Amino acid sequence: MTRPVRPVRVPADGVAVWTQLARPRPWLPAVLLVGAAASLGGGLLADSPTQVWGSAALAVAAVAVGGVRVTVDARGLTRSGLLGVPRYRVPLGRIAAADVVEVAPLAFGGWGLRLSRRGEVGVILRAGPGLRVDRIAGRPLVITVDDAATGAGLLRALLAQR
């Protein structure tokens, strides 16, 4: 379901930037970190390098699902992990439209970087509002983020200035 979006007013000589830190519910990274700590303890007690490396992988996964930063500016939309990587940009010249949609994780098959049955690429960290970017070529991108209406409104304003 699409929600109404108003373009953000940007003066012709002005610069506008919107950024949000999209985070999952706190339990997801917490469960991964507890699992990593338990696995690390077991690996150290059992003197198992394989288990220690597995613990490190779980810890990295906890950071990876800890959130993403979403930025909209004159360059377009940029999504990056908490540590700045991985970084993905959709240039403004490749964006056809921006909307706010209501996201249900099950429609994308769960949480994380997902592909919906409708062909949308999703960065799904929780249920709720999401910023949807339709690309001129390629699959639509949906990111669950607070205040998605402002991000979509700024993208619409920037698209109108082209």
PDB file of C-alpha atoms in Angstrom:
ATOM      1  CA  MET A   1       0.000   0.000   0.000  1.00  0.00           C
ATOM      2  CA  THR A   2       1.401   3.381  -1.038  1.00  0.00           C
ATOM      3  CA  ARG A   3       1.104   6.369   1.302  1.00  0.00           C
ATOM      4  CA  PRO A   4       0.699   9.993   0.163  1.00  0.00           C
ATOM      5  CA  VAL A   5       3.951  11.943  -0.138  1.00  0.00           C
ATOM      6  CA  ARG A   6       4.434  15.692  -0.424  1.00  0.00           C
ATOM      7  CA  PRO A   7       7.547  17.023  -2.139  1.00  0.00           C
ATOM      8  CA  VAL A   8       9.954  18.785   0.209  1.00  0.00           C
ATOM      9  CA  ARG A   9      10.491  22.431  -0.678  1.00  0.00           C
ATOM     10  CA  VAL A  10      14.089  23.015  -1.806  1.00  0.00           C
ATOM     11  CA  PRO A  11      15.180  26.536  -2.842  1.00  0.00           C
ATOM     12  CA  ALA A  12      16.727  26.645  -6.322  1.00  0.00           C
ATOM     13  CA  ASP A  13      20.088  27.722  -4.882  1.00  0.00           C
ATOM     14  CA  GLY A  14      19.756  25.570  -1.746  1.00  0.00           C
ATOM     15  CA  VAL A  15      21.221  22.253  -0.719  1.00  0.00           C
ATOM     16  CA  ALA A  16      19.103  19.609   0.963  1.00  0.00           C
ATOM     17  CA  VAL A  17      20.171  16.352   2.574  1.00  0.00           C
ATOM     18  CA  TRP A  18      18.074  13.776   4.431  1.00  0.00           C
ATOM     19  CA  THR A  19      19.689  10.941   6.322  1.00  0.00           C
ATOM     20  CA  GLN A  20      18.280   8.278   8.596  1.00  0.00           C
ATOM     21  CA  LEU A  21      19.750   5.368  10.472  1.00  0.00           C
ATOM     22  CA  ALA A  22      17.467   2.401   9.877  1.00  0.00           C
ATOM     23  CA  ARG A  23      17.711  -0.142  12.672  1.00  0.00           C
ATOM     24  CA  PRO A  24      16.051  -3.495  13.256  1.00  0.00           C
ATOM     25  CA  ARG A  25      14.298  -4.354  16.469  1.00  0.00           C
ATOM     26  CA  PRO A  26      17.031  -4.625  19.147  1.00  0.00           C
ATOM     27  CA  TRP A  27      16.554  -8.347  19.673  1.00  0.00           C
ATOM     28  CA  LEU A  28      18.011  -9.358  16.285  1.00  0.00           C
ATOM     29  CA  PRO A  29      21.615  -8.149  16.726  1.00  0.00           C
ATOM     30  CA  ALA A  30      21.416  -9.045  20.433  1.00  0.00           C
ATOM     31  CA  VAL A  31      20.581 -12.682  19.652  1.00  0.00           C
ATOM     32  CA  LEU A  32      23.465 -12.858  17.172  1.00  0.00           C
ATOM     33  CA  LEU A  33      25.909 -11.297  19.642  1.00  0.00           C
ATOM     34  CA  VAL A  34      24.861 -13.687  22.424  1.00  0.00           C
ATOM     35  CA  GLY A  35      25.290 -16.586  20.002  1.00  0.00           C
ATOM     36  CA  ALA A  36      28.717 -15.286  18.978  1.00  0.00           C
ATOM     37  CA  ALA A  37      29.819 -14.932  22.607  1.00  0.00           C
ATOM     38  CA  ALA A  38      28.595 -18.429  23.510  1.00  0.00           C
ATOM     39  CA  SER A  39      30.241 -19.912  20.439  1.00  0.00           C
ATOM     40  CA  LEU A  40      33.499 -18.080  21.155  1.00  0.00           C
ATOM     41  CA  GLY A  41      33.523 -19.356  24.738  1.00  0.00           C
ATOM     42  CA  GLY A  42      32.894 -22.906  23.577  1.00  0.00           C
ATOM     43  CA  GLY A  43      35.538 -22.621  20.876  1.00  0.00           C
ATOM     44  CA  LEU A  44      38.155 -21.347  23.317  1.00  0.00           C
ATOM     45  CA  LEU A  45      37.349 -24.050  25.875  1.00  0.00           C
ATOM     46  CA  ALA A  46      37.453 -26.779  23.231  1.00  0.00           C
ATOM     47  CA  ASP A  47      40.532 -25.242  21.556  1.00  0.00           C
ATOM     48  CA  SER A  48      38.634 -25.197  18.246  1.00  0.00           C
ATOM     49  CA  PRO A  49      39.887 -22.595  15.730  1.00  0.00           C
ATOM     50  CA  THR A  50      36.959 -23.400  13.435  1.00  0.00           C
ATOM     51  CA  GLN A  51      34.455 -22.507  16.142  1.00  0.00           C
ATOM     52  CA  VAL A  52      36.364 -19.309  16.967  1.00  0.00           C
ATOM     53  CA  TRP A  53      36.178 -18.258  13.288  1.00  0.00           C
ATOM     54  CA  GLY A  54      32.470 -19.118  13.275  1.00  0.00           C
ATOM     55  CA  SER A  55      32.042 -16.844  16.295  1.00  0.00           C
ATOM     56  CA  ALA A  56      33.767 -14.037  14.438  1.00  0.00           C
ATOM     57  CA  ALA A  57      31.398 -14.556  11.502  1.00  0.00           C
ATOM     58  CA  LEU A  58      28.393 -14.315  13.851  1.00  0.00           C
ATOM     59  CA  ALA A  59      29.769 -11.099  15.356  1.00  0.00           C
ATOM     60  CA  VAL A  60      30.214  -9.609  11.867  1.00  0.00           C
ATOM     61  CA  ALA A  61      26.637 -10.649  11.033  1.00  0.00           C
ATOM     62  CA  ALA A  62      25.410  -8.886  14.186  1.00  0.00           C
ATOM     63  CA  VAL A  63      27.085  -5.659  13.061  1.00  0.00           C
ATOM     64  CA  ALA A  64      25.790  -6.122   9.509  1.00  0.00           C
ATOM     65  CA  VAL A  65      22.171  -6.414  10.663  1.00  0.00           C
ATOM     66  CA  GLY A  66      22.634  -3.673  13.251  1.00  0.00           C
ATOM     67  CA  GLY A  67      21.392  -1.072  10.814  1.00  0.00           C
ATOM     68  CA  VAL A  68      21.933   0.834   7.610  1.00  0.00           C
ATOM     69  CA  ARG A  69      22.333   4.530   6.906  1.00  0.00           C
ATOM     70  CA  VAL A  70      20.080   5.899   4.170  1.00  0.00           C
ATOM     71  CA  THR A  71      20.920   9.286   2.627  1.00  0.00           C
ATOM     72  CA  VAL A  72      19.065  11.309   0.000  1.00  0.00           C
ATOM     73  CA  ASP A  73      20.798  14.289  -1.608  1.00  0.00           C
ATOM     74  CA  ALA A  74      21.435  15.807  -5.040  1.00  0.00           C
ATOM     75  CA  ARG A  75      23.408  12.680  -6.004  1.00  0.00           C
ATOM     76  CA  GLY A  76      20.412  10.393  -5.376  1.00  0.00           C
ATOM     77  CA  LEU A  77      19.948   7.705  -2.735  1.00  0.00           C
ATOM     78  CA  THR A  78      22.822   6.055  -0.879  1.00  0.00           C
ATOM     79  CA  ARG A  79      22.552   3.067   1.426  1.00  0.00           C
ATOM     80  CA  SER A  80      25.510   1.960   3.536  1.00  0.00           C
ATOM     81  CA  GLY A  81      26.130  -0.362   6.452  1.00  0.00           C
ATOM     82  CA  LEU A  82      26.949   0.889   9.936  1.00  0.00           C
ATOM     83  CA  LEU A  83      30.660   0.697   9.156  1.00  0.00           C
ATOM     84  CA  GLY A  84      30.234   2.504   5.819  1.00  0.00           C
ATOM     85  CA  VAL A  85      30.333  -0.705   3.795  1.00  0.00           C
ATOM     86  CA  PRO A  86      28.769  -2.140   1.830  1.00  0.00           C
ATOM     87  CA  ARG A  87      27.741   1.066   0.090  1.00  0.00           C
ATOM     88  CA  TYR A  88      25.156   1.181  -2.665  1.00  0.00           C
ATOM     89  CA  ARG A  89      24.040   4.258  -4.580  1.00  0.00           C
ATOM     90  CA  VAL A  90      21.132   4.863  -6.934  1.00  0.00           C
ATOM     91  CA  PRO A  91      22.099   8.014  -8.875  1.00  0.00           C
ATOM     92  CA  LEU A  92      19.375  10.662  -9.173  1.00  0.00           C
ATOM     93  CA  GLY A  93      19.486  10.350 -12.966  1.00  0.00           C
ATOM     94  CA  ARG A  94      18.451   6.696 -12.678  1.00  0.00           C
ATOM     95  CA  ILE A  95      15.480   7.284 -10.365  1.00  0.00           C
ATOM     96  CA  ALA A  96      12.005   7.394 -11.916  1.00  0.00           C
ATOM     97  CA  ALA A  97       9.893   7.853  -8.763  1.00  0.00           C
ATOM     98  CA  ALA A  98       9.902   7.729  -4.972  1.00  0.00           C
ATOM     99  CA  ASP A  99       7.076   6.625  -2.695  1.00  0.00           C
ATOM    100  CA  VAL A 100       6.356   5.480   0.837  1.00  0.00           C
ATOM    101  CA  VAL A 101       5.013   1.948   1.195  1.00  0.00           C
ATOM    102  CA  GLU A 102       3.894  -0.159   4.133  1.00  0.00           C
ATOM    103  CA  VAL A 103       6.312  -3.083   4.436  1.00  0.00           C
ATOM    104  CA  ALA A 104       5.561  -6.531   5.823  1.00  0.00           C
ATOM    105  CA  PRO A 105       8.782  -8.577   6.141  1.00  0.00           C
ATOM    106  CA  LEU A 106       6.972 -11.787   5.160  1.00  0.00           C
ATOM    107  CA  ALA A 107       6.166 -10.246   1.749  1.00  0.00           C
ATOM    108  CA  PHE A 108       9.941 -10.209   1.213  1.00  0.00           C
ATOM    109  CA  GLY A 109      10.523 -13.637   2.734  1.00  0.00           C
ATOM    110  CA  GLY A 110      11.925 -12.274   5.999  1.00  0.00           C
ATOM    111  CA  TRP A 111      14.499  -9.770   7.170  1.00  0.00           C
ATOM    112  CA  GLY A 112      17.746  -8.634   5.557  1.00  0.00           C
ATOM    113  CA  LEU A 113      18.617  -8.012   1.909  1.00  0.00           C
ATOM    114  CA  ARG A 114      15.705  -9.695   0.160  1.00  0.00           C
ATOM    115  CA  LEU A 115      13.842 -10.080  -3.119  1.00  0.00           C
ATOM    116  CA  SER A 116      10.039  -9.929  -2.988  1.00  0.00           C
ATOM    117  CA  ARG A 117       7.699 -12.026  -5.113  1.00  0.00           C
ATOM    118  CA  ARG A 118       6.873  -8.800  -6.975  1.00  0.00           C
ATOM    119  CA  GLY A 119      10.520  -8.368  -7.986  1.00  0.00           C
ATOM    120  CA  GLU A 120      11.431  -5.598  -5.532  1.00  0.00           C
ATOM    121  CA  VAL A 121      14.839  -5.584  -3.868  1.00  0.00           C
ATOM    122  CA  GLY A 122      14.376  -4.908  -0.170  1.00  0.00           C
ATOM    123  CA  VAL A 123      16.570  -3.918   2.747  1.00  0.00           C
ATOM    124  CA  ILE A 124      14.092  -5.131   5.330  1.00  0.00           C
ATOM    125  CA  LEU A 125      14.968  -4.522   8.972  1.00  0.00           C
ATOM    126  CA  ARG A 126      11.459  -4.376  10.441  1.00  0.00           C
ATOM    127  CA  ALA A 127       7.788  -3.993   9.583  1.00  0.00           C
ATOM    128  CA  GLY A 128       6.435  -0.515   8.935  1.00  0.00           C
ATOM    129  CA  PRO A 129       7.026   2.360   6.544  1.00  0.00           C
ATOM    130  CA  GLY A 130       9.561   1.968   3.783  1.00  0.00           C
ATOM    131  CA  LEU A 131      11.095   4.237   1.174  1.00  0.00           C
ATOM    132  CA  ARG A 132      10.471   2.796  -2.296  1.00  0.00           C
ATOM    133  CA  VAL A 133      12.615   3.994  -5.186  1.00  0.00           C
ATOM    134  CA  ASP A 134      11.542   3.040  -8.704  1.00  0.00           C
ATOM    135  CA  ARG A 135      14.517   2.966 -11.027  1.00  0.00           C
ATOM    136  CA  ILE A 136      14.399   3.874 -14.704  1.00  0.00           C
ATOM    137  CA  ALA A 137      16.002   0.500 -15.416  1.00  0.00           C
ATOM    138  CA  GLY A 138      16.193  -2.262 -12.864  1.00  0.00           C
ATOM    139  CA  ARG A 139      14.207  -3.520  -9.927  1.00  0.00           C
ATOM    140  CA  PRO A 140      12.515  -1.181  -7.433  1.00  0.00           C
ATOM    141  CA  LEU A 141      14.378  -0.742  -4.135  1.00  0.00           C
ATOM    142  CA  VAL A 142      12.530  -0.723  -0.787  1.00  0.00           C
ATOM    143  CA  ILE A 143      14.242   0.191   2.502  1.00  0.00           C
ATOM    144  CA  THR A 144      12.417   0.167   5.834  1.00  0.00           C
ATOM    145  CA  VAL A 145      13.239   3.426   7.556  1.00  0.00           C
ATOM    146  CA  ASP A 146      11.632   5.932   9.919  1.00  0.00           C
ATOM    147  CA  ASP A 147      10.432   9.176   8.328  1.00  0.00           C
ATOM    148  CA  ALA A 148      10.357   7.606   4.866  1.00  0.00           C
ATOM    149  CA  ALA A 149       7.931  10.350   3.760  1.00  0.00           C
ATOM    150  CA  THR A 150      10.596  13.048   4.104  1.00  0.00           C
ATOM    151  CA  GLY A 151      13.123  10.976   2.142  1.00  0.00           C
ATOM    152  CA  ALA A 152      10.589  10.302  -0.611  1.00  0.00           C
ATOM    153  CA  GLY A 153       9.485  13.954  -0.597  1.00  0.00           C
ATOM    154  CA  LEU A 154      13.063  15.174  -1.012  1.00  0.00           C
ATOM    155  CA  LEU A 155      13.689  12.719  -3.844  1.00  0.00           C
ATOM    156  CA  ARG A 156      10.519  13.951  -5.557  1.00  0.00           C
ATOM    157  CA  ALA A 157      11.623  17.575  -5.175  1.00  0.00           C
ATOM    158  CA  LEU A 158      15.082  16.784  -6.556  1.00  0.00           C
ATOM    159  CA  LEU A 159      13.558  14.859  -9.464  1.00  0.00           C
ATOM    160  CA  ALA A 160      11.297  17.842 -10.251  1.00  0.00           C
ATOM    161  CA  GLN A 161      14.359  20.145 -10.423  1.00  0.00           C
ATOM    162  CA  ARG A 162      16.025  18.051 -13.127  1.00  0.00           C
TER     163      ARG A 162
END
